[in-house]
Short mmCIF file of C-alpha atoms in Angstrom, two decimals:
data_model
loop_
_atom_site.label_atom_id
_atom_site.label_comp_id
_atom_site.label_asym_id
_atom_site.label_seq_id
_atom_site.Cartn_x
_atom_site.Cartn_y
_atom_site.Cartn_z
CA UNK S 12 -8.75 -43.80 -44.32
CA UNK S 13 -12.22 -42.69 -42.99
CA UNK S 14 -12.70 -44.59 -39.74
CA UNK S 15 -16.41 -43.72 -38.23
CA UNK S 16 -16.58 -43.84 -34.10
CA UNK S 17 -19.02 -46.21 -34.42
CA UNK S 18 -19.43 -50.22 -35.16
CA UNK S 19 -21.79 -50.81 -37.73
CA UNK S 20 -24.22 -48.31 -37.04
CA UNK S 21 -24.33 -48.35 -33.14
CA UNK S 22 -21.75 -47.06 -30.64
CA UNK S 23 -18.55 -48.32 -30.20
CA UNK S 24 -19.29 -50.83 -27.23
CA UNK S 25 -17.78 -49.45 -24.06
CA UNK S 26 -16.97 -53.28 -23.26
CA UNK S 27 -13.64 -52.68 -25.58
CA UNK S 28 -12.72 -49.64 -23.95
CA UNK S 29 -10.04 -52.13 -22.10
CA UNK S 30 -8.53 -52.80 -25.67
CA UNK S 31 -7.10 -49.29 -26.01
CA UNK S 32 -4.43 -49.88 -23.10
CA UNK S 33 -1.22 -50.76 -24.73
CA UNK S 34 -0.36 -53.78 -23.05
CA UNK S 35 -3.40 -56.22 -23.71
CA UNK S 36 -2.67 -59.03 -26.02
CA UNK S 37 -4.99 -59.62 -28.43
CA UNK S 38 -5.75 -61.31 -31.26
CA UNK S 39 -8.58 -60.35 -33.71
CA UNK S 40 -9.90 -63.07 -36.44
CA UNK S 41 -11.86 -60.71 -39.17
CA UNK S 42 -14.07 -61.80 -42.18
CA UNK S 43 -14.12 -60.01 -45.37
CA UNK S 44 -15.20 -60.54 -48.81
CA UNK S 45 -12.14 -59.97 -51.37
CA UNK S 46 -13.69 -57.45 -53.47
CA UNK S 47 -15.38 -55.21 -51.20
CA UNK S 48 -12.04 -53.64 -49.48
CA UNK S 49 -11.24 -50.83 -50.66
CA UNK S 50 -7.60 -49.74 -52.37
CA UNK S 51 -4.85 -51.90 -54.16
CA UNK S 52 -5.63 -55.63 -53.22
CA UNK S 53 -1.90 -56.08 -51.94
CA UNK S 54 -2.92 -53.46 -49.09
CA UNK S 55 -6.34 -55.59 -48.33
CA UNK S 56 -4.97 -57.25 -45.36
CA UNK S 57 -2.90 -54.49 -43.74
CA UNK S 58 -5.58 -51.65 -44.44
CA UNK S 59 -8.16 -53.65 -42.63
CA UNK S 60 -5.98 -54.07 -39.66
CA UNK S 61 -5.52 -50.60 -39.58
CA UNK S 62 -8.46 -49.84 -40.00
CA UNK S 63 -9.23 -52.28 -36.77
CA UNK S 64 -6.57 -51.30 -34.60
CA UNK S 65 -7.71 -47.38 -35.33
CA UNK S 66 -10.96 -47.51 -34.59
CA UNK S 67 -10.57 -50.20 -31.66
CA UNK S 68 -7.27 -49.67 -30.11
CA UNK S 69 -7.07 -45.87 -30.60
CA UNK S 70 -3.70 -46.28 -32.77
CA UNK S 71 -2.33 -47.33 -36.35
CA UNK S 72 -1.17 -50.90 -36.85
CA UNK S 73 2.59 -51.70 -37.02
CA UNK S 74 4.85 -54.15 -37.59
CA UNK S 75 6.99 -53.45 -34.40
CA UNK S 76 3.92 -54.56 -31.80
CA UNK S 77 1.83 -56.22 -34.41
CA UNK S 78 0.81 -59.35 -36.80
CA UNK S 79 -1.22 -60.41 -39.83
CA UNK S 80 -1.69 -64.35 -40.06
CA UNK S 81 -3.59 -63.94 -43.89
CA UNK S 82 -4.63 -66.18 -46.11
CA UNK S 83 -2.56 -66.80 -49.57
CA UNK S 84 -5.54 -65.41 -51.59
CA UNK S 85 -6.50 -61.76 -50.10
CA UNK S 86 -5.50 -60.43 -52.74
CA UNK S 87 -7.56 -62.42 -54.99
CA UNK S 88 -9.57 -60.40 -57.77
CA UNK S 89 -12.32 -63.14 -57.23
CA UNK S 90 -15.08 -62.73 -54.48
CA UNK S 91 -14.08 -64.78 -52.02
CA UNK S 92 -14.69 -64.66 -47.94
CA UNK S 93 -12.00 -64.73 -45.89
CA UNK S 94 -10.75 -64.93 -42.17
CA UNK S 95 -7.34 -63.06 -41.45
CA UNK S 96 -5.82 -63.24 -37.68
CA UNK S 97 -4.11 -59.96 -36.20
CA UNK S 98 -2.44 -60.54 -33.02
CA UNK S 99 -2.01 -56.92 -31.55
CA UNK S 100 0.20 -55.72 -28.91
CA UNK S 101 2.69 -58.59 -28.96
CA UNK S 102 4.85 -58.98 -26.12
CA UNK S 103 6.02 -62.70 -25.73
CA UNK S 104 5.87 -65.57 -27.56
CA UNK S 105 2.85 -67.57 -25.96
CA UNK S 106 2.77 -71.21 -26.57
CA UNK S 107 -0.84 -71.18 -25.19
CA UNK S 108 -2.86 -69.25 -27.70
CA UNK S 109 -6.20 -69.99 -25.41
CA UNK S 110 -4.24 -67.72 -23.19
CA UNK S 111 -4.97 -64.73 -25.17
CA UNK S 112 -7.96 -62.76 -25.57
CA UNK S 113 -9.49 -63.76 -28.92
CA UNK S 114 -12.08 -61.46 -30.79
CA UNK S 115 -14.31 -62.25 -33.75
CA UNK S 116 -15.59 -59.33 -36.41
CA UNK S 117 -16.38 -59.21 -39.31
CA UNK S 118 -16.03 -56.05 -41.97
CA UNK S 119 -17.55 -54.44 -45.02
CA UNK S 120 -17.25 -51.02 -46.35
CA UNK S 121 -19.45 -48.32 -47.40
CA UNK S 122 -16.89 -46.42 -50.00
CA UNK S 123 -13.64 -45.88 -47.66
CA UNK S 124 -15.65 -45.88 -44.04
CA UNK S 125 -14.74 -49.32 -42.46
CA UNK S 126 -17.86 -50.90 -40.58
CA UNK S 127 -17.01 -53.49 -38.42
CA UNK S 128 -19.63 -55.84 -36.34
CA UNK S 129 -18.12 -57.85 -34.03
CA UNK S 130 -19.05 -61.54 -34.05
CA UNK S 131 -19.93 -64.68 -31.79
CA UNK S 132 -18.27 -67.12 -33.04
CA UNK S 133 -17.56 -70.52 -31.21
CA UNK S 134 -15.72 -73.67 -32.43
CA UNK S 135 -13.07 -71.85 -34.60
CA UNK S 136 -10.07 -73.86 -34.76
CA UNK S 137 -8.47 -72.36 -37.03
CA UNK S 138 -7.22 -69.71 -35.05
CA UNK S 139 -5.10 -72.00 -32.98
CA UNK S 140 -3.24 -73.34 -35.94
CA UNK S 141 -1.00 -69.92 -36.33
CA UNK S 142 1.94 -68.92 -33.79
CA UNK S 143 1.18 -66.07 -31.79
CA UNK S 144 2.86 -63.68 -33.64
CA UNK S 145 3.78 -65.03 -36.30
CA UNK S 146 6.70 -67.84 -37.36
CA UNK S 147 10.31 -68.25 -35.79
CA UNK S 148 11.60 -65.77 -39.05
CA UNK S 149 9.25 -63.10 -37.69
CA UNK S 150 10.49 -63.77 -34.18
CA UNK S 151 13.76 -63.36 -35.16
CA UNK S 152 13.29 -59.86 -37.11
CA UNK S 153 10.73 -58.10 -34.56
CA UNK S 154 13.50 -59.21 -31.45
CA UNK S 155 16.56 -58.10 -34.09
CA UNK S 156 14.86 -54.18 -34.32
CA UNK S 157 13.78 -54.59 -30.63
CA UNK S 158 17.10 -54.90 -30.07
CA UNK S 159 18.11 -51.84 -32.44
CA UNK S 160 15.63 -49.68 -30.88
CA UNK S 161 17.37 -50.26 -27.34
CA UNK S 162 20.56 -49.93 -28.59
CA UNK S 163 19.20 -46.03 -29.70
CA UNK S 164 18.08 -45.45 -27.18
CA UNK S 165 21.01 -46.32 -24.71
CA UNK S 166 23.26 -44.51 -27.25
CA UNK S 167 20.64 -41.24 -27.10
CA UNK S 168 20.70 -41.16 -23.63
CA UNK S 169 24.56 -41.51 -23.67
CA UNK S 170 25.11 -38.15 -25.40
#
């Protein structure tokens, strides 16, 4: 993964500086066109939001603190243009998805360097049709290895 420390071409804006503290909740809604990601197409959606949450958030994306909401054909071998969601930093389910902060970008790359531009984009509803992070099942398995990774640590600090 070649991540550049820029955006497009200019320098990262200092405005999402904020982004790299660990507790902001955030959720990112990225275009792409199919065919112009880079790697396996399976891996589109979860190389982009690494991609993202390295060059934005200073760390790799994971399913512990993190979400992909993606569309059923990202993997497509057509060229198509998609949105994907990626809620980052998930604490709590939030009911009230105007609540969180909500960024628009959009991504191409040039070979394996991701350029991302971020976007103005008003009027898109169809962010508020997914959960914050993700459906009850994914609920239930991120609070199940919460719970795990408590339970290791209680027992660590126990010995």
């Amino acid at each position: 993964m070649n991540i550049p420390s820029q955006t497009h071409g200019t320098p990262l804006e200092s405005s999402l500086a904020h982004l790299r503290h660990p507790g902001i909740e955030l959720r990112v809604a990225i275009r792409f066109t199919t065919t112009r990601i880079p790697g396996p197409p399976a891996d589109r959606a979860k190389h982009i939001a690494d991609d993202f949450a390295v060059l934005n958030l200073g760390r790799n994306f994971t399913w512990d603190r993190d979400h992909i909401h993606y569309p059923s054909n990202f993997d497509s071998k057509e060229k198509i243009p998609l949105w994907m969601l990626v809620d980052f930093n998930i604490k709590d389910q939030i009911s009230d998805i105007d609540s969180i902060l909500t960024q628009y970008w959009k991504v191409g790359y040039d070979n394996e360097t991701a350029l991302f531009k971020k976007r103005d984009y008003k009027g898109a509803r169809f962010i508020w049709m997914f959960e914050w992070g993700g459906r009850v099942e994914e609920w239930e398995f991120r609070l199940k290895k919460r719970a795990e990774k408590v339970g290791v640590r209680h027992r660590e600090g126990a010995d």
